[in-house]
mmCIF file of C-alpha atoms in Angstrom:
data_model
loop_
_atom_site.group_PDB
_atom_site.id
_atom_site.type_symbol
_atom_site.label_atom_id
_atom_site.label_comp_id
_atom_site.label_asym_id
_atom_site.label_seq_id
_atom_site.Cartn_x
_atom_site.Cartn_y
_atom_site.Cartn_z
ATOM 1 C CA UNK L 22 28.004 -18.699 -17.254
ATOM 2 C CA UNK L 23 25.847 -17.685 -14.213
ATOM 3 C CA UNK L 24 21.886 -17.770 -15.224
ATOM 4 C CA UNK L 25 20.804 -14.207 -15.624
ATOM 5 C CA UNK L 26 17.472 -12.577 -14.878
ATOM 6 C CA UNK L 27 15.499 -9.466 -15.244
ATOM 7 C CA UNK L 28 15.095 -6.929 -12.733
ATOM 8 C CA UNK L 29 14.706 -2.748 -12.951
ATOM 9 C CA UNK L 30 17.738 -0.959 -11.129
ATOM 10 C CA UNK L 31 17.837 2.841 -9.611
ATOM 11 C CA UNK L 32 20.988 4.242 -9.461
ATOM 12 C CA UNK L 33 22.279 7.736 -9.067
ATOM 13 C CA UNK L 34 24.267 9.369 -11.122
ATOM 14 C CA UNK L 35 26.964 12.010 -9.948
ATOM 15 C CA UNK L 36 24.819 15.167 -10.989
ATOM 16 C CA UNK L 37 22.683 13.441 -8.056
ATOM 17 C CA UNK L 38 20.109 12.437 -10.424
ATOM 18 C CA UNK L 39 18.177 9.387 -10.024
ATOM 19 C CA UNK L 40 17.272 6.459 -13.108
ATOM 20 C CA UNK L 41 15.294 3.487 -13.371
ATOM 21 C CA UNK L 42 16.167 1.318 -15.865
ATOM 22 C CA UNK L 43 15.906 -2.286 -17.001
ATOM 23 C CA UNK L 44 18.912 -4.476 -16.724
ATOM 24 C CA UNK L 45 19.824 -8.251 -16.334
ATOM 25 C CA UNK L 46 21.304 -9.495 -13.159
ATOM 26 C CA UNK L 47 22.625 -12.543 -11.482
ATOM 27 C CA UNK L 48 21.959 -14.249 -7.938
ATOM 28 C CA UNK L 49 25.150 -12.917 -7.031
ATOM 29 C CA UNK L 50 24.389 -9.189 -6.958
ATOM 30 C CA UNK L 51 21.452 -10.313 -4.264
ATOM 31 C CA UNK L 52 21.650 -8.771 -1.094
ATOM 32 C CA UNK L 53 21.976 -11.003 2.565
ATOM 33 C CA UNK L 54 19.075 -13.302 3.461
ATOM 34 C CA UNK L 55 18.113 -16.997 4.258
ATOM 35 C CA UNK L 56 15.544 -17.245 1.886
ATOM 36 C CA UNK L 57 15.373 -17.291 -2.166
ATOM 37 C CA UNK L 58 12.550 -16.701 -3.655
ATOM 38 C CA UNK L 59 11.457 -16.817 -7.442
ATOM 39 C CA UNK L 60 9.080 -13.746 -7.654
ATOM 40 C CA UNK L 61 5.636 -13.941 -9.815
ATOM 41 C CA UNK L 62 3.754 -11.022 -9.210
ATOM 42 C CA UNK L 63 4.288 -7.897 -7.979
ATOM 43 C CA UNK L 64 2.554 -4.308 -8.527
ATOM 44 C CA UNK L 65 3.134 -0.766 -8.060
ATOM 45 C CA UNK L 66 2.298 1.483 -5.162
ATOM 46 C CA UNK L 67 2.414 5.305 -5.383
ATOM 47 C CA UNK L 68 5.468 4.883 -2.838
ATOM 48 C CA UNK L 69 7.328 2.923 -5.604
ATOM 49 C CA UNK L 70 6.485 5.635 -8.162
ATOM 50 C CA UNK L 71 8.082 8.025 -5.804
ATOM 51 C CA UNK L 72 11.028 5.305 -5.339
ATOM 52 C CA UNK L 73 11.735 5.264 -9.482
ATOM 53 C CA UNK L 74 11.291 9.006 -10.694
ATOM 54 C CA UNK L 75 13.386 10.196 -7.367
ATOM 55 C CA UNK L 76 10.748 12.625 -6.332
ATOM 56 C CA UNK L 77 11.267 11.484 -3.090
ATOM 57 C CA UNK L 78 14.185 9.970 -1.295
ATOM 58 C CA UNK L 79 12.910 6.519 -1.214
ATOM 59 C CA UNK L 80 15.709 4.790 -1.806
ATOM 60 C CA UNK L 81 18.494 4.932 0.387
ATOM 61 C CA UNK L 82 20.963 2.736 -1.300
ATOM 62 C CA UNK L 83 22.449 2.528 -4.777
ATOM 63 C CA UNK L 84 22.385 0.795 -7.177
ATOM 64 C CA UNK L 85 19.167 -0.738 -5.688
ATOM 65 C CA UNK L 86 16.006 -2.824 -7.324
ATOM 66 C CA UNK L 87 12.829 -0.936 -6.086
ATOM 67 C CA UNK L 88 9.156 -2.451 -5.636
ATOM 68 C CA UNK L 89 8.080 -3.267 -1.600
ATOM 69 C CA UNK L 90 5.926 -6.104 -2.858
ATOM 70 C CA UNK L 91 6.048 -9.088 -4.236
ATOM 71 C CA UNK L 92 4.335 -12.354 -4.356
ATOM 72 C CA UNK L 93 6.593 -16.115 -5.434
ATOM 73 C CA UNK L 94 7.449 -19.296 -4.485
ATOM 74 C CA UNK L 95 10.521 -19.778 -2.389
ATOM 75 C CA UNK L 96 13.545 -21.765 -3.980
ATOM 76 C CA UNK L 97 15.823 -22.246 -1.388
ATOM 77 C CA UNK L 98 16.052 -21.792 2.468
ATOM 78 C CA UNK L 99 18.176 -22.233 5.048
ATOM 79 C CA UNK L 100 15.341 -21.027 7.360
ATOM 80 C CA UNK L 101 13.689 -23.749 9.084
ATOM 81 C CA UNK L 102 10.761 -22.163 8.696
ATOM 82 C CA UNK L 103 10.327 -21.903 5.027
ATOM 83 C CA UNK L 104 10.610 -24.599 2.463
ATOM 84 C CA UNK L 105 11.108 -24.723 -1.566
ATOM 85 C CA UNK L 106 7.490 -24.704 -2.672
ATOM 86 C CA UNK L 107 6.313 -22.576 0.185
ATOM 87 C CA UNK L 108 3.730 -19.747 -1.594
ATOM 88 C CA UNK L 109 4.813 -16.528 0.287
ATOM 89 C CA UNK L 110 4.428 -12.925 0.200
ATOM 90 C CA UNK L 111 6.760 -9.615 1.550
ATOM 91 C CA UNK L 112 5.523 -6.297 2.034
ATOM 92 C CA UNK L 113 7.853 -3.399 4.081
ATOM 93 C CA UNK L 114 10.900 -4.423 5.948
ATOM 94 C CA UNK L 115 12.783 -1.805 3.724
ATOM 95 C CA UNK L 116 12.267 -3.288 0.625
ATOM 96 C CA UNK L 117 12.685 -1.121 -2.555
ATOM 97 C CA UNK L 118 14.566 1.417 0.210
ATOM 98 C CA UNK L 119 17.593 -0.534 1.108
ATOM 99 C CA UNK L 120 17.261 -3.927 0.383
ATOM 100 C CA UNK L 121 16.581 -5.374 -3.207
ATOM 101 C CA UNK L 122 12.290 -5.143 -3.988
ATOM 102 C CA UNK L 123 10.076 -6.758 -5.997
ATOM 103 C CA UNK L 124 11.081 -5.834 -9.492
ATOM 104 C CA UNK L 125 12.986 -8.357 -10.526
ATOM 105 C CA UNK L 126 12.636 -12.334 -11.109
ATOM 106 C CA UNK L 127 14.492 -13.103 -7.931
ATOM 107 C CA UNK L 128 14.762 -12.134 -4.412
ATOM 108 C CA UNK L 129 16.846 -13.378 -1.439
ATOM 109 C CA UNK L 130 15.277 -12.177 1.848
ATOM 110 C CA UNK L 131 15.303 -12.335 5.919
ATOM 111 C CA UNK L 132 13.204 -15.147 6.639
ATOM 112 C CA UNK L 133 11.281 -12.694 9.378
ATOM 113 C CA UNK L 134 9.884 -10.573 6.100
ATOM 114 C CA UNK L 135 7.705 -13.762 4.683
ATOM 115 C CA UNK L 136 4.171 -14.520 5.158
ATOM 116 C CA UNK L 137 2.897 -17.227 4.064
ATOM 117 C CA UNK L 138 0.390 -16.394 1.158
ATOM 118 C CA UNK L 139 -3.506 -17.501 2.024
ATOM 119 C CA UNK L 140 -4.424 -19.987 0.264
ATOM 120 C CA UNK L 141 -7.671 -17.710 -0.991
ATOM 121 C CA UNK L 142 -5.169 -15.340 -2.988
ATOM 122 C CA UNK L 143 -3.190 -16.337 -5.989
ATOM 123 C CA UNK L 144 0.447 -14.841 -6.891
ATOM 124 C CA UNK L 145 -1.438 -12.213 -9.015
ATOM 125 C CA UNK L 146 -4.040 -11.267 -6.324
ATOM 126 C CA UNK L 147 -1.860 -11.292 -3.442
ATOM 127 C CA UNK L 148 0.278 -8.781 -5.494
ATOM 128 C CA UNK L 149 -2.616 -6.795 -6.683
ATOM 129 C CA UNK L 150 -3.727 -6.328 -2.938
ATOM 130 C CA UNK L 151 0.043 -5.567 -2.165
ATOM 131 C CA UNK L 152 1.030 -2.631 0.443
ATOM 132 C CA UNK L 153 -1.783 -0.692 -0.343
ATOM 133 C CA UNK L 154 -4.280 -2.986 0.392
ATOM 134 C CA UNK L 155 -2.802 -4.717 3.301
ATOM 135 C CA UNK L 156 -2.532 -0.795 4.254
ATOM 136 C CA UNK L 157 -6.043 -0.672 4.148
ATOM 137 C CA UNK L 158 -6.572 -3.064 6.564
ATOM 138 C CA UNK L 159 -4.216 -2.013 8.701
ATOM 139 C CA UNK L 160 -6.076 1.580 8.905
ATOM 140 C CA UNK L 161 -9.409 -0.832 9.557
ATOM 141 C CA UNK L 162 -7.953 -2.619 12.483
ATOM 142 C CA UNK L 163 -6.789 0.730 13.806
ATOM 143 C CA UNK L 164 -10.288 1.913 14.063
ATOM 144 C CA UNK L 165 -11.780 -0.991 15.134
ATOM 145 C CA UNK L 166 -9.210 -1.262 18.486
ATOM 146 C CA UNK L 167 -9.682 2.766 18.449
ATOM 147 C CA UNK L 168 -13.826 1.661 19.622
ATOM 148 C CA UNK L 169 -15.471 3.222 16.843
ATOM 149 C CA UNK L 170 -18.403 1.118 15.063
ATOM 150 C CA UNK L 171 -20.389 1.273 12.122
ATOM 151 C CA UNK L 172 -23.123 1.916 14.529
ATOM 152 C CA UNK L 173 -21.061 5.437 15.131
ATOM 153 C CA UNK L 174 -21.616 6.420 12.083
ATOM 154 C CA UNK L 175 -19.562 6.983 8.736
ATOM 155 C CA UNK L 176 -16.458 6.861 7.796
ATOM 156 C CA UNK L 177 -14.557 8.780 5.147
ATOM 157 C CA UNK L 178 -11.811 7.601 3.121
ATOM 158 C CA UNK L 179 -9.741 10.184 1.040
ATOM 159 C CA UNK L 180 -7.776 9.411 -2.072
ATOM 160 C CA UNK L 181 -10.678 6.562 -2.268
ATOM 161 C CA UNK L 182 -10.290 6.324 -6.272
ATOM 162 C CA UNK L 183 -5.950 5.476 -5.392
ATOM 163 C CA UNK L 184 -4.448 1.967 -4.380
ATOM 164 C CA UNK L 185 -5.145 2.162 -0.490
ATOM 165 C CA UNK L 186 -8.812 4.001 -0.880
ATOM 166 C CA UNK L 187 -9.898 1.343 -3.404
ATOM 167 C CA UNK L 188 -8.860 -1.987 -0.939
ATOM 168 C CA UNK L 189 -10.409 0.574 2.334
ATOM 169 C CA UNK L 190 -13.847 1.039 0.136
ATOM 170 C CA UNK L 191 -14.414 -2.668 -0.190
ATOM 171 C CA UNK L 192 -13.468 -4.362 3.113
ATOM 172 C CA UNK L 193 -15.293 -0.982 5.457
ATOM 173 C CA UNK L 194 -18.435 -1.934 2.763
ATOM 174 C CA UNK L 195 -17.959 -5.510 3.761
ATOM 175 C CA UNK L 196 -17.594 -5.038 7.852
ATOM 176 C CA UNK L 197 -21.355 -2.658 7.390
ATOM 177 C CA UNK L 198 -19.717 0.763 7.174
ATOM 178 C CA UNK L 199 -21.738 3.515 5.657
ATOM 179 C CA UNK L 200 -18.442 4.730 3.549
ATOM 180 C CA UNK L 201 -18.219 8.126 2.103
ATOM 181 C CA UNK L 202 -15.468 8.279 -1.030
ATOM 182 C CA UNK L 203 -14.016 11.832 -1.366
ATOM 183 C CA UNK L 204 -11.946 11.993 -4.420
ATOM 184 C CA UNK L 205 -10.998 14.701 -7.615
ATOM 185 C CA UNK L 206 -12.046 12.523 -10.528
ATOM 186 C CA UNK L 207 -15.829 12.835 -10.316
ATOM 187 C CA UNK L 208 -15.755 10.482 -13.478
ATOM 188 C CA UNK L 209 -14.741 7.640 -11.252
ATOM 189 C CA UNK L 210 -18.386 8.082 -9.219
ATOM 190 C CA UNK L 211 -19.651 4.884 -10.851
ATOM 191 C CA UNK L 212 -16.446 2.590 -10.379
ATOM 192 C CA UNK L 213 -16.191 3.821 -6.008
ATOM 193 C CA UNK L 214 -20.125 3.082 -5.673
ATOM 194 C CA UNK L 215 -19.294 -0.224 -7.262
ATOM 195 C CA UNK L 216 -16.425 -1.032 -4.964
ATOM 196 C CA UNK L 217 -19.048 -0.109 -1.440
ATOM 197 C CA UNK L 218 -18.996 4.167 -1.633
ATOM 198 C CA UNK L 219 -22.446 4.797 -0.581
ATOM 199 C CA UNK L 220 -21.907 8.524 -0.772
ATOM 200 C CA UNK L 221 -19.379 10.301 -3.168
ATOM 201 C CA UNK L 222 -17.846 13.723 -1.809
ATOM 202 C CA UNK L 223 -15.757 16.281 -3.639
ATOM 203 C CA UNK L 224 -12.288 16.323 -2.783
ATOM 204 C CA UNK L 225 -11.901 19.995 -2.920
ATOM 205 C CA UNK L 226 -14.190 20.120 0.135
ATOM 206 C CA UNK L 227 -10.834 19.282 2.138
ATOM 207 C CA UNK L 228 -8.090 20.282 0.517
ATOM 208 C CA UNK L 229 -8.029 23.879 1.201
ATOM 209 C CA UNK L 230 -7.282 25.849 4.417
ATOM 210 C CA UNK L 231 -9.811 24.964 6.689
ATOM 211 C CA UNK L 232 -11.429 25.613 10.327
ATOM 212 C CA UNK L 233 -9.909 24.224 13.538
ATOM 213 C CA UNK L 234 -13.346 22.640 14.241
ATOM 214 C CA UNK L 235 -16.317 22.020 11.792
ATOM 215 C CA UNK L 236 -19.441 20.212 11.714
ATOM 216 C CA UNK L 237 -19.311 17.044 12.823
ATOM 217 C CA UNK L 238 -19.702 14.245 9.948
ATOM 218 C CA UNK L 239 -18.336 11.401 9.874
ATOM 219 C CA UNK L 240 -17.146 9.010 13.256
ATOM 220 C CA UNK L 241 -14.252 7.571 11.311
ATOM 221 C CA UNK L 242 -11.666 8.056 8.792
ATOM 222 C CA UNK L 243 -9.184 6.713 6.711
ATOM 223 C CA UNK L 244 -6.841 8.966 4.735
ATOM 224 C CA UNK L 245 -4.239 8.733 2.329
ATOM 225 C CA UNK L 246 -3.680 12.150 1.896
ATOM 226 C CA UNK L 247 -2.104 13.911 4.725
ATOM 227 C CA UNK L 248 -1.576 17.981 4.873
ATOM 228 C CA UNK L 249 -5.178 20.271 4.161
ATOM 229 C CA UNK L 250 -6.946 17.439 3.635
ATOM 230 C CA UNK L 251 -6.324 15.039 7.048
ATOM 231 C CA UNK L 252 -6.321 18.344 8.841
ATOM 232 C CA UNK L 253 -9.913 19.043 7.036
ATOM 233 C CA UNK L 254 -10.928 15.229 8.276
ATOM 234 C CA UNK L 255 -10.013 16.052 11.509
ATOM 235 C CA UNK L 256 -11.894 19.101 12.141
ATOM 236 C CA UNK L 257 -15.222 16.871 10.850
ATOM 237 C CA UNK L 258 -14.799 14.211 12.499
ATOM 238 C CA UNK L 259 -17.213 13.655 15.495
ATOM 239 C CA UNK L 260 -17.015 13.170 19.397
ATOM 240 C CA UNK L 261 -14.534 10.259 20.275
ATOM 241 C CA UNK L 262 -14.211 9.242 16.559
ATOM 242 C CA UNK L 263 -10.568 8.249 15.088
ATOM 243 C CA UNK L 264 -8.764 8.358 11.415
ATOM 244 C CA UNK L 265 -6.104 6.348 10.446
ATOM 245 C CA UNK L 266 -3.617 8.554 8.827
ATOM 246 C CA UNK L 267 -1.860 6.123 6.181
ATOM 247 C CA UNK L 268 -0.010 8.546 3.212
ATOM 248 C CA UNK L 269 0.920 11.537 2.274
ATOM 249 C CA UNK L 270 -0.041 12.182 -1.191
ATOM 250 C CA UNK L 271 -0.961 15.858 -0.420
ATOM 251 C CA UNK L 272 2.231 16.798 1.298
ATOM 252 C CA UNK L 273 3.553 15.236 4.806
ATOM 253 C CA UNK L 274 2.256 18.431 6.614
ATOM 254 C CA UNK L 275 -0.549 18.987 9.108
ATOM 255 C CA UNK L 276 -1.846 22.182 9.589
ATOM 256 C CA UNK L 277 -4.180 22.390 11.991
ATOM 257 C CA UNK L 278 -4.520 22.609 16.016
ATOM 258 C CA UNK L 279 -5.410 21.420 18.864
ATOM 259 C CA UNK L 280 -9.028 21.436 18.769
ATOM 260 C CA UNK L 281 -10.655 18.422 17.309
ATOM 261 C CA UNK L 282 -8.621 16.951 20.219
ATOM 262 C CA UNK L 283 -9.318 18.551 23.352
ATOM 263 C CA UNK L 284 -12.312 19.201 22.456
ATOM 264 C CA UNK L 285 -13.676 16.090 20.588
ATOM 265 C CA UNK L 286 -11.790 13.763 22.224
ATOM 266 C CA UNK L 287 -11.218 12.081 18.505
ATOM 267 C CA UNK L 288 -7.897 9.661 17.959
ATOM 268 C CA UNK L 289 -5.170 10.071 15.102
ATOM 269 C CA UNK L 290 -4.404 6.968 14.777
ATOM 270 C CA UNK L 291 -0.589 6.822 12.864
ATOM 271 C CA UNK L 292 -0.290 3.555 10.650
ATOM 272 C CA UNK L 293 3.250 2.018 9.665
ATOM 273 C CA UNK L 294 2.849 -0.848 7.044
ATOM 274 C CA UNK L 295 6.599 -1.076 7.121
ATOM 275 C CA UNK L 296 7.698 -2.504 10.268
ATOM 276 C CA UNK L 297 4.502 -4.455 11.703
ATOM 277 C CA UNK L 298 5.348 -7.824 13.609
ATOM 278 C CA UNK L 299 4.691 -11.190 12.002
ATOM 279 C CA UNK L 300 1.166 -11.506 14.041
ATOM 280 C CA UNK L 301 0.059 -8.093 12.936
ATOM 281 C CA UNK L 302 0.810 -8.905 9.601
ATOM 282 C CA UNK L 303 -0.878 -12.476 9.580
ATOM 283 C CA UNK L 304 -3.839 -11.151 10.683
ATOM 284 C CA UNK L 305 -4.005 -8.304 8.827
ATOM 285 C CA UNK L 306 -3.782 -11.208 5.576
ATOM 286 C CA UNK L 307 -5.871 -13.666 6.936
ATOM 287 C CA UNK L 308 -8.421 -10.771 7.315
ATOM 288 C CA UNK L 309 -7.693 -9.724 3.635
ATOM 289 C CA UNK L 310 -8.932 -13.021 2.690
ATOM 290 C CA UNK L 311 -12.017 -12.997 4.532
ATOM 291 C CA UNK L 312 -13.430 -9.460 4.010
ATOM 292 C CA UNK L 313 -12.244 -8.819 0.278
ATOM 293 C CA UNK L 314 -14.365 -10.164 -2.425
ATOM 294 C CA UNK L 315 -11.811 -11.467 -4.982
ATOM 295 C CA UNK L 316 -14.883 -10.622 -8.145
ATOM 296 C CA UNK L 317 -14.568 -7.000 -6.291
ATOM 297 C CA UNK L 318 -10.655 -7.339 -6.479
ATOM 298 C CA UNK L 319 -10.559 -8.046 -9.999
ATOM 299 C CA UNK L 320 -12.813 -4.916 -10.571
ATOM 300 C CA UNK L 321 -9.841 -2.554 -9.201
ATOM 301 C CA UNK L 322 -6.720 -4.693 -10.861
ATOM 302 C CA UNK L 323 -4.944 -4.136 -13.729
ATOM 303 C CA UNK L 324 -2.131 -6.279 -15.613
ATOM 304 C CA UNK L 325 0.926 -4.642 -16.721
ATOM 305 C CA UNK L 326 3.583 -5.661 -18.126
ATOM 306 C CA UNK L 327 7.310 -5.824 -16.807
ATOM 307 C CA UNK L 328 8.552 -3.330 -19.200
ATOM 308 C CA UNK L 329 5.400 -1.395 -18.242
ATOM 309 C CA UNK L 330 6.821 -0.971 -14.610
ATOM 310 C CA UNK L 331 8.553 2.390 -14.741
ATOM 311 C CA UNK L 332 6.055 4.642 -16.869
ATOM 312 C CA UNK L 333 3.626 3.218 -14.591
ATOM 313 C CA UNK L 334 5.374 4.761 -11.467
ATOM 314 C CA UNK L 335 5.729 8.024 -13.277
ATOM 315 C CA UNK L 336 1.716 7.762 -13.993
ATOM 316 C CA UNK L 337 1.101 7.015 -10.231
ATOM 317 C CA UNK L 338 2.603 10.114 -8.939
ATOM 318 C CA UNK L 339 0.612 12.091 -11.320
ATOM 319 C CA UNK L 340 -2.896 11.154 -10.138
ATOM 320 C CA UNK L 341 -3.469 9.062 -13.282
ATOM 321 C CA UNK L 342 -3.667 5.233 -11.876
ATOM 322 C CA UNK L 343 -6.965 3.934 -10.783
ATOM 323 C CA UNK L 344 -7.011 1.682 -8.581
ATOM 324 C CA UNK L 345 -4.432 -1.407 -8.404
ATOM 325 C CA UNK L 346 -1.632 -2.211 -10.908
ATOM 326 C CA UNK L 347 0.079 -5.677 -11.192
ATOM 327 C CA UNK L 348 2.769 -6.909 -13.360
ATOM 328 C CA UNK L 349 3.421 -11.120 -13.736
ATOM 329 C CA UNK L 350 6.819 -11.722 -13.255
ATOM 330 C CA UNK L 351 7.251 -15.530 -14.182
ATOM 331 C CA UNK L 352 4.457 -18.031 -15.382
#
């Protein structure tokens, strides 16, 4: 009898109606790849939450395991590149969308979608940084190619109490950014100073209808947010500044003009996490292990369990997850 293991499965039924459940599988209901690997960590990223309650059409083919993270060991590989024993990592490449994710004990993968883990992250803190926090960086490199300094002035991050803002806090604090945290939980004031927020902004400031062009604030941004809010960023942000647009946890529109443009000269800077090439990716993990603190990590990490996977998804799309969620997969 083929060895079973566990693994969370989405599948639609014929009202059209999506489920996540748990279920047992084999290796042979993995999908193509050269490389096996035995997963030990992986977490949960608002994209996944959208992914398991259906909210949005995440997932693209059925039945499908969702998570686009994980963190293991490979098994098996007839890439030359990987070995058994090789630590790795996978973030993107369609993962949790239409190939088999992270939640589940197993995964069989392209060989192109592994990098190798750094040896300064564990399974559990490689997972805990995940997407989001590789996201982060991403958003941080943008701005850094885009020209702007610290010396410019500072830089906002919205969402900053969610998955992405947490990681961007830290590593703009680490790289001498004066970092302003807009959020809606003014409870969580304490925990963003703690993580590098030097200045803690109401949320509500930018998520209403706003002015094509305001005063000018801040010379950078990162946002997680998208519609009012990115629009609201815009219009603050000063002469040849930039923002890394990263989410859309607002809504996916953007409604607001020309302006901060033509007349700023500031950058929107779009940032994919999905499909980056293997050097983008490398660096954006090698810089990951330099810049973030693992102590300061730890802060904004929290264990789950596996069979705490799914509520947790529904929790993230609610606004009620601080910070970074990881679940341990195998010892």
């Amino acid at each position: 009898m083929a060895e079973t293991f566990r693994a969370i499965l989405v599948t639609k039924g014929q009202d059209g109606g999506q489920r996540a459940a748990e279920t047992h599988l084999t290796e042979a209901d993995l999908m193509e790849g050269e490389v096996d690997v035995a997963i030990e960590a992986t977490t949960v990223n608002y994209k996944d939450g959208l992914a398991m309650t259906g909210k949005s059409p995440i997932v693209r083919r059925f039945p499908l395991i969702p998570g686009i993270d994980f963190a293991g060991t490979v098994t098996a590989s007839s890439d030359p590149r990987w070995k058994a024993g090789d630590a790795v990592l996978a973030n993107g490449w369609g993962l949790g969308e239409t190939h088999h994710g992270g939640y589940a004990e197993r995964a069989r993968v392209k060989g192109d979608w592994l990098v190798r883990r750094p040896p300064a992250f564990s399974a559990m803190q490689a997972a805990a940084i995940g997407t989001a926090g590789y996201t982060a960086m991403l958003c941080l490199m943008k701005l850094e190619k885009a020209g702007v300094t610290p010396g410019d002035g500072p830089v906002i991050v919205t969402g900053a109490a969610g998955g992405v803002g947490s990681v961007a806090l830290a590593i703009l604090k680490a790289n001498g950014w004066h970092v302003v945290a807009s959020t809606g939980r003014p409870q969580e004031a304490g925990y963003l100073k703690d993580l590098g927020a030097d200045e803690i902004v109401d949320r509500a400031e930018f998520s209403g209808e706003g002015k094509p062009l305001g005063k000018e604030r801040f010379a950078a941004g990162i946002d997680s947010v998208g519609s009012h809010t990115l629009a609201n960023v815009l219009s603050q942000v000063k002469a040849e500044g930039a923002v890394a647009a990263c989410g859309l946890a607002q809504g996916m529109d953007l409604p607001t003009s020309v302006a901060p443009f033509i007349l700023r000269g500031i950058s929107l800077l779009g940032v994919n996490s999905v499909y980056q090439p293997q050097d983008t990716r490398e660096e954006a993990w090698s810089r990951l292990a330099r810049d973030l603190d693992p102590a300061m990590l730890a802060s904004i990490t929290r264990e789950i369990g596996f069979e705490d996977i799914i509520s947790a998804g529904a929790d993230i799309v609610e606004g009620k997850v601080r910070g970074r969620l990881v679940a341990r997969l195998t010892p």
